[in-house]
Each structure stands twice: as C-alpha cells, then as structure tokens.
Short mmCIF file of C-alpha atoms in Angstrom, two decimals:
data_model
loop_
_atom_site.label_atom_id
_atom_site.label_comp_id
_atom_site.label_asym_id
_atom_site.label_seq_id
_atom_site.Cartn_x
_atom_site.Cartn_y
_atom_site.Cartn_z
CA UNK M 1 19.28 22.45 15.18
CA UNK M 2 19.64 19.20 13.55
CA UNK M 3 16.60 17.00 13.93
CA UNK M 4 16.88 13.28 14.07
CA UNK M 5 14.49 11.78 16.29
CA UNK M 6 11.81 11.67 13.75
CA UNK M 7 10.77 7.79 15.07
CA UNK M 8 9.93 9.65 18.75
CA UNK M 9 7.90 12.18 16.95
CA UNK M 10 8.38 14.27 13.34
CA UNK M 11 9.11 18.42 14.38
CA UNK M 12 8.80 19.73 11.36
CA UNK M 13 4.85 19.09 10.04
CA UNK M 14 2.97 20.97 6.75
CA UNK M 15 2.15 24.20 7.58
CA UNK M 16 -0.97 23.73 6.49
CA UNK M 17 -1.37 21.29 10.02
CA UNK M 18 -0.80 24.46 12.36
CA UNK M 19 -3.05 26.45 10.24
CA UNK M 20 -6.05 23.43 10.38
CA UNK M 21 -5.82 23.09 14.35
CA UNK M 22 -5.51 26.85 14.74
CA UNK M 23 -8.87 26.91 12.54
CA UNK M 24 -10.63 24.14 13.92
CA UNK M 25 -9.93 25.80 17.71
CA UNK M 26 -11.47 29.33 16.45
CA UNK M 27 -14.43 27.38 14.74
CA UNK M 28 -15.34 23.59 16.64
CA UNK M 29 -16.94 23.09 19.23
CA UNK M 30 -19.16 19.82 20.74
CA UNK M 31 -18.69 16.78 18.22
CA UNK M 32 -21.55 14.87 18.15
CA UNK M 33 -22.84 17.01 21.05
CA UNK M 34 -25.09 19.52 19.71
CA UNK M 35 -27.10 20.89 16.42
CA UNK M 36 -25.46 24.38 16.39
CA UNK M 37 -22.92 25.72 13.89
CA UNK M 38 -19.67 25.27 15.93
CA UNK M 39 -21.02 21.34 16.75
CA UNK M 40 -21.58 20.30 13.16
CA UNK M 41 -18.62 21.92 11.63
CA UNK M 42 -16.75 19.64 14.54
CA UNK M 43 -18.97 16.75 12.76
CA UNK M 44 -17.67 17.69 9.35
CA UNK M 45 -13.90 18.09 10.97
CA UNK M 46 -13.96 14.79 11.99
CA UNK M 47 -15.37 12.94 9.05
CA UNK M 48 -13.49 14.95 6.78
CA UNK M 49 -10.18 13.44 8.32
CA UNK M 50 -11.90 9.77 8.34
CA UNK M 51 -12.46 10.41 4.63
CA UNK M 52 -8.93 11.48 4.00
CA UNK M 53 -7.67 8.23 6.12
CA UNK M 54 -9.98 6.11 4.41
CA UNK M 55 -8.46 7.26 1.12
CA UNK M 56 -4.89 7.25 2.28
CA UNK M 57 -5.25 3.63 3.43
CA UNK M 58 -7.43 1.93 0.62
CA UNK M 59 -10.51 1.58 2.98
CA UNK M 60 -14.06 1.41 1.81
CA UNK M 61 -15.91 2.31 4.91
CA UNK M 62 -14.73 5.75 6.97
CA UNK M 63 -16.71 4.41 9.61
CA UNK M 64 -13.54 2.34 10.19
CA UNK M 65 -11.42 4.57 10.96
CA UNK M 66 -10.83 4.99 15.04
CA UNK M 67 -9.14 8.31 16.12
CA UNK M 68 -7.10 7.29 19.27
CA UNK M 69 -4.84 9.51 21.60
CA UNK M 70 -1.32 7.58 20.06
CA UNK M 71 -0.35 4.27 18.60
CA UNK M 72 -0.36 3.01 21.75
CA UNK M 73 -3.91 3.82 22.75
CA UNK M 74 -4.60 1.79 19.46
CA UNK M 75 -2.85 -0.80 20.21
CA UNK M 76 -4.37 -1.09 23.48
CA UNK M 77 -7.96 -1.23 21.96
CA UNK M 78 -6.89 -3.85 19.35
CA UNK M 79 -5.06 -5.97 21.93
CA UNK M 80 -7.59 -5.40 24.95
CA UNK M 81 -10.49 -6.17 21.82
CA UNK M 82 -9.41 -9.13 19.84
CA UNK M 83 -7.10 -10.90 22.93
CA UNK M 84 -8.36 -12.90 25.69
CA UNK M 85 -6.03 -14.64 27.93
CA UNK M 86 -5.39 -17.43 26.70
CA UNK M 87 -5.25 -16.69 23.26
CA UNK M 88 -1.52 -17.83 21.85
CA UNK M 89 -0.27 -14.76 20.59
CA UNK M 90 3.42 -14.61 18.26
CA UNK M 91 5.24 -11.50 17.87
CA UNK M 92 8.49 -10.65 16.47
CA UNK M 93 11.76 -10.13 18.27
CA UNK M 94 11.37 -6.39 17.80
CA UNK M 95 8.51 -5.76 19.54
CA UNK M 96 7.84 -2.16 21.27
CA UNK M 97 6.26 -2.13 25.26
CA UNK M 98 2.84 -1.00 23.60
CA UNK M 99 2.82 -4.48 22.37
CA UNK M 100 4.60 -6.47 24.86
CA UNK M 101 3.07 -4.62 28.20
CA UNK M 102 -0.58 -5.44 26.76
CA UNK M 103 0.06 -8.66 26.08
CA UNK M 104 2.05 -9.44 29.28
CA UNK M 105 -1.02 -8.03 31.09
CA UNK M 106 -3.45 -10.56 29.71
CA UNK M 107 -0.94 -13.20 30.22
CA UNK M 108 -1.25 -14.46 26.87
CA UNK M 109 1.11 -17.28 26.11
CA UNK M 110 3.79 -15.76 23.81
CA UNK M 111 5.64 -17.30 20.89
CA UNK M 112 8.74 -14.81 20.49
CA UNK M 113 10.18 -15.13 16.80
CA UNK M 114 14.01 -14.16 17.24
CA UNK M 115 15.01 -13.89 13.81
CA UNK M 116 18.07 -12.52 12.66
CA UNK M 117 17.99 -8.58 11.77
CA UNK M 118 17.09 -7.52 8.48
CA UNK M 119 17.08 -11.25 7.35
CA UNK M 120 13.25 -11.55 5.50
CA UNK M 121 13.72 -15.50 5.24
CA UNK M 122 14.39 -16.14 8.41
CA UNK M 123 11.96 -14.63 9.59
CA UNK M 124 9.32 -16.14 7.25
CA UNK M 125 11.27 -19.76 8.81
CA UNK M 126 10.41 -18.87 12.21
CA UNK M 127 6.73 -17.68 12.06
CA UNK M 128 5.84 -20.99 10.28
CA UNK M 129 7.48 -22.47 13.60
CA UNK M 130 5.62 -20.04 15.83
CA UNK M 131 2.12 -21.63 13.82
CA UNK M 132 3.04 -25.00 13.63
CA UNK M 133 3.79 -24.36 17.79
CA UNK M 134 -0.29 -23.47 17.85
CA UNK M 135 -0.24 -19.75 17.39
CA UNK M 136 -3.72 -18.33 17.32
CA UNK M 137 -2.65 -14.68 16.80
CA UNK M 138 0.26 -13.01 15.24
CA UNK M 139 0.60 -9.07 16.52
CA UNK M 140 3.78 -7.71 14.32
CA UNK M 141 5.30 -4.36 13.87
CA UNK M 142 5.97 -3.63 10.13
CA UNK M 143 8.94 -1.40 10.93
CA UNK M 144 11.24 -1.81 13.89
CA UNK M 145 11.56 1.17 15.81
CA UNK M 146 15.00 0.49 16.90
CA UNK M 147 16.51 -0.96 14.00
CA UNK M 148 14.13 0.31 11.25
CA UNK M 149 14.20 -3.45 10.11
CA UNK M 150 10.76 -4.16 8.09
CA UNK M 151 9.06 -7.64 7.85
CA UNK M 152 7.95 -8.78 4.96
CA UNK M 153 4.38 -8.19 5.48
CA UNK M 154 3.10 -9.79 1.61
CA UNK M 155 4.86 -12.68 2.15
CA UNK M 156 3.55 -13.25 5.93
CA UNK M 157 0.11 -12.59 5.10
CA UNK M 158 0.31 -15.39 2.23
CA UNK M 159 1.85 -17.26 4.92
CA UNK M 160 -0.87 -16.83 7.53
CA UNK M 161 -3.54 -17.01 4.81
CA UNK M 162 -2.36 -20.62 4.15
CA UNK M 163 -2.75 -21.76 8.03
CA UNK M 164 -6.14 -19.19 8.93
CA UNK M 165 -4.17 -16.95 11.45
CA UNK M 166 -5.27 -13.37 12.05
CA UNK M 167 -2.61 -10.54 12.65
CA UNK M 168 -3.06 -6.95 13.92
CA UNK M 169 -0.59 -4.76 12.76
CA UNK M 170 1.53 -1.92 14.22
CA UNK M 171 2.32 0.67 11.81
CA UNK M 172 4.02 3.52 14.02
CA UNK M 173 6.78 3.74 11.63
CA UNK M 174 5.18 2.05 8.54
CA UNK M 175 2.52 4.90 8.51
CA UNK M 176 2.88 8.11 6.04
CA UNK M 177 6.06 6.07 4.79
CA UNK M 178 4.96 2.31 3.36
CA UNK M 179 2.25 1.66 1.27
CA UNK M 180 -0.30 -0.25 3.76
CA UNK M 181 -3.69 -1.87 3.23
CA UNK M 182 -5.83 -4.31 4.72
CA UNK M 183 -3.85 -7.76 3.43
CA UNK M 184 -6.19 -10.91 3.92
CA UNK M 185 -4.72 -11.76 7.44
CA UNK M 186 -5.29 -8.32 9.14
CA UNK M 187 -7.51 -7.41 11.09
CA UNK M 188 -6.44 -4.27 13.06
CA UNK M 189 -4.08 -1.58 12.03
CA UNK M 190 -2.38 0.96 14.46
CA UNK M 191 -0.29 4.17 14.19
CA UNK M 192 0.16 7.19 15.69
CA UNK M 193 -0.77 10.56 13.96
CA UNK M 194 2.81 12.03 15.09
CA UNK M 195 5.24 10.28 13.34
CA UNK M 196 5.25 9.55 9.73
CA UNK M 197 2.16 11.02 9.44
CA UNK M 198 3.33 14.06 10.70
CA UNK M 199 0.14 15.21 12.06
CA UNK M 200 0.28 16.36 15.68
CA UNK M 201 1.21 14.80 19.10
CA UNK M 202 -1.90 13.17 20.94
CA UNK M 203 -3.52 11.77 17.69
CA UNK M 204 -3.95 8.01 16.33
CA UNK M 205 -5.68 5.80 14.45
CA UNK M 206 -7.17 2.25 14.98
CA UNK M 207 -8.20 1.22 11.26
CA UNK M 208 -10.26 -1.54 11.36
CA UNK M 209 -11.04 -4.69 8.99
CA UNK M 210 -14.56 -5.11 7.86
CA UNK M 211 -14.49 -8.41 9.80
CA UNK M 212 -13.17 -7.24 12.66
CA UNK M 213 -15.45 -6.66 15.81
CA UNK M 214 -13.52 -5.53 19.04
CA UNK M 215 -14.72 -5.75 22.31
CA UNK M 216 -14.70 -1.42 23.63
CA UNK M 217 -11.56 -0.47 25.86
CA UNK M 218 -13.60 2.84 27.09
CA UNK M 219 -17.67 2.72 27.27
CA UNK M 220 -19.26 6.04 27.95
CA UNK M 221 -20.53 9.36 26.58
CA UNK M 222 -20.78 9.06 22.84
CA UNK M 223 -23.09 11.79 21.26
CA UNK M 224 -25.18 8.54 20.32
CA UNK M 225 -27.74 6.17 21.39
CA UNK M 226 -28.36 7.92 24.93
CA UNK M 227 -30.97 6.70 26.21
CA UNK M 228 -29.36 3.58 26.53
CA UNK M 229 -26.85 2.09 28.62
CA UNK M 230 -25.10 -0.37 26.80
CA UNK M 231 -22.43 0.93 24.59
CA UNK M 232 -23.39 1.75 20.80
CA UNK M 233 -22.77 -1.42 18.83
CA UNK M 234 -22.19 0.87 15.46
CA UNK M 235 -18.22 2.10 14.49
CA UNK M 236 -16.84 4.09 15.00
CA UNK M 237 -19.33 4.98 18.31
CA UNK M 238 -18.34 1.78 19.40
CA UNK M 239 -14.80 2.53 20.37
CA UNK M 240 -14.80 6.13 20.80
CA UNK M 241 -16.59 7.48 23.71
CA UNK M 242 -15.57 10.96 25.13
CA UNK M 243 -14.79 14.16 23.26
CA UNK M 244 -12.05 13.79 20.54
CA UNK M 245 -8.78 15.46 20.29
CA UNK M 246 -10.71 18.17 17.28
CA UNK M 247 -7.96 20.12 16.91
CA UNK M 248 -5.54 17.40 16.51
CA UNK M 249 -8.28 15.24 14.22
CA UNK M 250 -8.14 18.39 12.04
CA UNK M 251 -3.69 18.78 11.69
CA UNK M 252 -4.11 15.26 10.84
CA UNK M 253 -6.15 15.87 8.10
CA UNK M 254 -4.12 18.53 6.82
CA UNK M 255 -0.87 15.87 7.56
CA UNK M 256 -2.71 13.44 5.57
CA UNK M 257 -3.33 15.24 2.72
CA UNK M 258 -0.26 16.78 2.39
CA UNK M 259 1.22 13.02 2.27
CA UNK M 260 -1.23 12.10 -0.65
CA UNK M 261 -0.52 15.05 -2.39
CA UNK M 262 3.42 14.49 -2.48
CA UNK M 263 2.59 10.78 -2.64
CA UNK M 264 4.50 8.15 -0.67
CA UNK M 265 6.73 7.09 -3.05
CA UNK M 266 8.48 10.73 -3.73
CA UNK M 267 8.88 10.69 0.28
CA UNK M 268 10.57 6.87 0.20
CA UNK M 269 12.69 7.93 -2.34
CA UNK M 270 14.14 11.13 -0.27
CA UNK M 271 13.99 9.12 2.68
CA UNK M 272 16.14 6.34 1.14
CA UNK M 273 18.18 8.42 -0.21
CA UNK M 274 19.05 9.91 3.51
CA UNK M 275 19.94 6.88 4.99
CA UNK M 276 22.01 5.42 2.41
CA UNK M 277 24.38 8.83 3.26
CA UNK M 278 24.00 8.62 6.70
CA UNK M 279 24.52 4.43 6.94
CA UNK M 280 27.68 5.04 4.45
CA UNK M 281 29.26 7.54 6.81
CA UNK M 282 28.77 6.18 9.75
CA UNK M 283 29.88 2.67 8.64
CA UNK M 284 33.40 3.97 7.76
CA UNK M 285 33.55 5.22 11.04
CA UNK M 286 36.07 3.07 13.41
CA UNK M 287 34.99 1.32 17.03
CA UNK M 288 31.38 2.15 15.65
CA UNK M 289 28.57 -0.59 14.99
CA UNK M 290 26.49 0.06 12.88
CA UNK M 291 23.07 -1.84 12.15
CA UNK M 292 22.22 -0.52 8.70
CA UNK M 293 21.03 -3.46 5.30
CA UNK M 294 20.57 -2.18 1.83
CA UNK M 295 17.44 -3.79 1.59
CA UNK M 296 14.92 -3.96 4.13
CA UNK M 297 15.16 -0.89 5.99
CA UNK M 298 13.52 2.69 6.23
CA UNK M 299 15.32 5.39 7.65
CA UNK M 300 16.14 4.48 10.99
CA UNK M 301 19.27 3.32 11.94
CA UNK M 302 20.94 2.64 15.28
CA UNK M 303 24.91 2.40 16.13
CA UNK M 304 26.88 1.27 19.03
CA UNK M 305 30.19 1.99 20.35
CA UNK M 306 31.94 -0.87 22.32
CA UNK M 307 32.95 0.38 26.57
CA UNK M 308 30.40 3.66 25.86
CA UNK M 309 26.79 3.82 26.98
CA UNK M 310 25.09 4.91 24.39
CA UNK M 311 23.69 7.75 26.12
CA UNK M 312 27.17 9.73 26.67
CA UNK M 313 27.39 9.21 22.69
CA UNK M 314 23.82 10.60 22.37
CA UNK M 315 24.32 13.87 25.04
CA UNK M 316 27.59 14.60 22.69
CA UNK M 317 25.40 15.02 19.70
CA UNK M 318 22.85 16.88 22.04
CA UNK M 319 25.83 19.27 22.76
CA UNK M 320 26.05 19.99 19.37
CA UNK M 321 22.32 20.55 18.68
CA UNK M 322 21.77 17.21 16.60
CA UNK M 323 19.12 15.61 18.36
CA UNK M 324 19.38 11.69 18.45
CA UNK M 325 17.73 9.41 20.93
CA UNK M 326 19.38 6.56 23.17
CA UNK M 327 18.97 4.26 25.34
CA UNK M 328 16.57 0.81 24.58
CA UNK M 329 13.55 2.91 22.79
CA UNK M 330 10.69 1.12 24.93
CA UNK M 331 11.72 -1.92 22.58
CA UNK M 332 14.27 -3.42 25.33
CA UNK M 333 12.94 -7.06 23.00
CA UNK M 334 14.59 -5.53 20.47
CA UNK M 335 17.83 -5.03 21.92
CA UNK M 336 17.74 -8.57 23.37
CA UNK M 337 17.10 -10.21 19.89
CA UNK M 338 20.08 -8.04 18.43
CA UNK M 339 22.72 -8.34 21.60
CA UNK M 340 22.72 -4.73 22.50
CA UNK M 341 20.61 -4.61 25.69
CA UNK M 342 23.88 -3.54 27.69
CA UNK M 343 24.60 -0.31 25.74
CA UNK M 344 21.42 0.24 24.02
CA UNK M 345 21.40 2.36 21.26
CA UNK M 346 21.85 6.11 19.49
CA UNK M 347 19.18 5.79 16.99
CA UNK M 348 19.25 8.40 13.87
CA UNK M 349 15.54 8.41 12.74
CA UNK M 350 15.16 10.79 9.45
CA UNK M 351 12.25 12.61 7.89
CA UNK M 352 11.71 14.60 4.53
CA UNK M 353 12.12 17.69 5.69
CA UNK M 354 15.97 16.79 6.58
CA UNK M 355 18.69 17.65 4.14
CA UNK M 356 21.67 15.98 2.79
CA UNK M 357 23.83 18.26 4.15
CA UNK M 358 22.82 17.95 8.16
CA UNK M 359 23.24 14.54 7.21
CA UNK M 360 26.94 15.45 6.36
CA UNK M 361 27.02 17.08 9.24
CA UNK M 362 26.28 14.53 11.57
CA UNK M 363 28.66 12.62 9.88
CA UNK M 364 31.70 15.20 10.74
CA UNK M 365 30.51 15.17 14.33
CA UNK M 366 30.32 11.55 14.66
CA UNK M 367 33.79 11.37 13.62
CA UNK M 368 35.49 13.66 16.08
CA UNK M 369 32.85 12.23 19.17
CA UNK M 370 34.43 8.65 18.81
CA UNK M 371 37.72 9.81 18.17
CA UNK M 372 37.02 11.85 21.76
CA UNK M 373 35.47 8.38 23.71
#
C-alpha cells in the first residue's frame, strides 16, 4: 500500500508511540484522581508530554499547553473562548468547517479574504482591507489543507501588530512540519496530535498565549478545586475537565520527541523534496490540473481533471492501493476561492516515512488512469 492521505491522518507513526500508549495502558490509571502509584505516574504522563510540547513550541509555561480530543476540539475552545457574537472575525479563503461551522454558529460577521492561491502579496493586500473594513479578529490556517498553500504568517503578524488585531491560529498541517511560536499577534494555537505530529488519532493541543484567557467550552470534574462549583480559574484545569485521552497524551509524547530528535528541518527537507517529484510528474501529465507553486507550499497538493469527479479519479488510485482523498476536504471555502467546488479535488498529502519511489509510482498510475477517463 501506498499511503498518501497523510493531511487526513499520518499511518505510519515512531514506534516508539505504540510502545508509550501500550505502556501507559499497562501502568496509568486516574489523572489527577487519586494519590496511588498508577494515578501519579498518569500525573507524570501527562506533564511529561506538556513539557515536551512546551519545548517543541518555544513556550515558557507547560501549564499552557491544552490536550484536546483533535484540532477541531481546539479550535472549538479557542473560537467558543475568545469569540462573542458580534465580534468581526477575518479568515482566509481556505478556511476548513472547524473554523467556518464555529464561527457561523456565533454568527460572527465574517470578512472572507479571497486571495489568489499561493500568491503571499496578495494576500498581505487583502487582510489590510479586511482591517481597514473593522476586523476585530483574524482566525487563519497557516497551511491549507486542500491546497497546502501557506500564509505568510511573519509578515501578517507585523501586519496585525501595526493595527492591534489578535489572531488564533490553526496549525493542523503547520504542526510537526513548520517552525511555529507564539508571534506578537497570537493568541491561540491549534493542531491535532494525528497529523504532522504523528502522534495518535483522538489527541490535540490548544497552546495558549500568556495573555490569553478563554472563557471554558466544558466545566466539570477536574481532579481540582472540588469543593467548589465554579470552574478552576488556573490552566490548564481551566479548560480540561474530564479524564484525558492517557494513552494517547503518552504516543504524543513519544511523536513529539521523535520530531525534536530528527528536527523539523531534516523532515521539510524530505518532505520538499517529495513534492517537488510528485508536482513535476503530475504537471506533465495531459487534461490534468494541477495546483502545485515552488514556493509557498508543503507537501500537499491537489489536481483536477476537467468532465471527471474527482472521486472516480480517487477510487482508481484506491484500486491500485495508493490511497488519496477526494472530494472538497471539509474546506468546500477553499474550493470556492480556487474554482473547483464542482469537481473537488484528489489531494496527494505526503509524510516522511514515504519514499521517492511510491512517489514514482503514483506517477506511472496517474498516467495510464487519465489516459483511461
């Protein structure tokens, strides 16, 4: 099997993050719960992988560091905590549904920026029109999941700096891949555990500013402050109530620091190296579209084929064990701003545990699929 679909979720993990959840399943018990053994090694499980975050992501203060169920959940908290309703909110023209659904729900008023793909300046253009317009908030993904287009993040901040504005950041495919850290304007960063991280499904993180005080999502049992009923005012108690995912909390440690120890940059570089192979060979491919820049992009790209849904091109490359995925990604924004919300998209999302050679592969079987539609 050929796995592409690492923007949905990465397969192939460490194998030190089996071995970690496997562990922390024999030996963890109660976080928070209880004084015995099995509760405080939970307690040391779970800081541990704070402490690993906190070093990962240039944060002073583990306390920080939010474990959520997903990106979305994180997102959700952020939104939810730092939103009100009639807060003017601008977000790119690549938003995912965790951003848009949230923000739809609240009925903030919304300043779209529909910038041209993979086109840095423009963008920059257009979110000093969505300010001057009386934004109050910016929420931005760093990565598009559809298009694997980035946004110049340093060069926003500096912008939003200059006028005040906040931003909260989603990082679900900026995480375990771009450097990030806590730029002037941010106030909230989100990410899954499952993706770039490539810690386990269920797992998140909401990494807060030290400025940043959200208003809880979820209020109940937190191990803490019992006797009384208001929810702890103290992070991370503040925004986690329930029993965390312990297991997962302790593959994402292992995740993590497998990422530090390989460093970023040596997993760019592969990356990088993948797509520019992949982008290449698909692009000499006739009746094919393919979205792909040579700056500006990780390694996710998306193609088209004009009078074929993208699905029948995806299920071809399912018949031949090369897993793609297609369709509008939960991003149907995305595919608005870019003209392809008819067909949608086969998006090619790579990892660093693929090889040149599937990549070849894919190619070849690319090839005889549109010479076949």
């Amino acid at each position: 099997m050929i796995y592409l679909d690492q923007a949905a979720t990465s397969l192939q993990k460490p194998p030190t993050v089996m071995r970690a959840m496997e562990t922390a399943m024999q030996e963890c018990a109660g976080y928070g719960r209880s004084g015995h053994r099995a509760a405080v090694r939970a307690g040391e499980v779970v800081y541990a992988c704070r402490e690993t975050a906190a070093k990962l992501f240039g944060m002073d203060d583990p306390s920080r560091v939010i474990f959520t169920m997903n990106a979305t959940h994180a997102l959700n908290l952020a939104i939810y905590g730092l939103c009100q309703a009639q807060t003017k909110v601008a977000v790119t023209g690549y938003e995912h549904n965790s951003v848009m659904r949230p923000l739809h729900h609240l009925g903030c008023p919304l300043h779209i920026i529909t910038s041209r793909l993979f086109d840095a300046q423009d963008f920059l253009k257009r979110a000093e029109q969505a300010i001057l317009a009386g934004t109050e908030l910016f929420v931005v993904n760093q990565v598009s999941n559809v298009f694997g287009a980035q946004v110049p993040l340093k060069e926003l901040d500096a912008l939003l700096q200059q006028y005040g504005i906040p931003m909260i950041l989603d990082a679900s495919q900026a995480a375990g891949l771009l450097d990030l850290a806590f730029l002037p304007s941010i106030r909230a960063i989100c990410m899954p555990g499952h993706k770039g991280l490539m810690g386990p499904q269920g797992t998140g993180m909401l990494l807060l500013a030290p400025e940043a005080d959200p208003t809880p999502l979820l209020q109940g049992g937190t191990g803490s402050a019992s006797s009384d009923f208001e929810q702890p005012g103290f992070f991370p108690d503040r925004l986690e109530s329930g029993t965390p995912n312990i297991p997962g909390i302790a593959g994402l440690d292992a995740a993590m620091q497998f990422i530090l120890e390989i460093g970023m940059e040596e997993i760019r570089s592969r990356e990088e190296m993948l797509r520019k192979t992949l982008a290449d060979g698909l692009g000499a491919i006739p009746r094919l579209t393919v979205f792909a820049s040579d700056v500006g992009q990780s390694a996710v790209i998306s193609v088209c084929m004009e009078g074929v849904p993208s699905e029948i091109l995806a299920q071809a490359l399912s018949d031949s064990d090369i897993c793609v995925r297609a369709g509008l990604h939960c991003a149907p924004l995305a595919h608005k701003t870019a003209g392809t919300e008819a067909t949608g998209t086969v998006r090619f999302s790579l990892g660093i545990y693929n090889t040149r050679a599937e990549i070849e592969q894919t190619i070849l079987k690319m090839h005889k699929i549109v010479r076949e539609h």
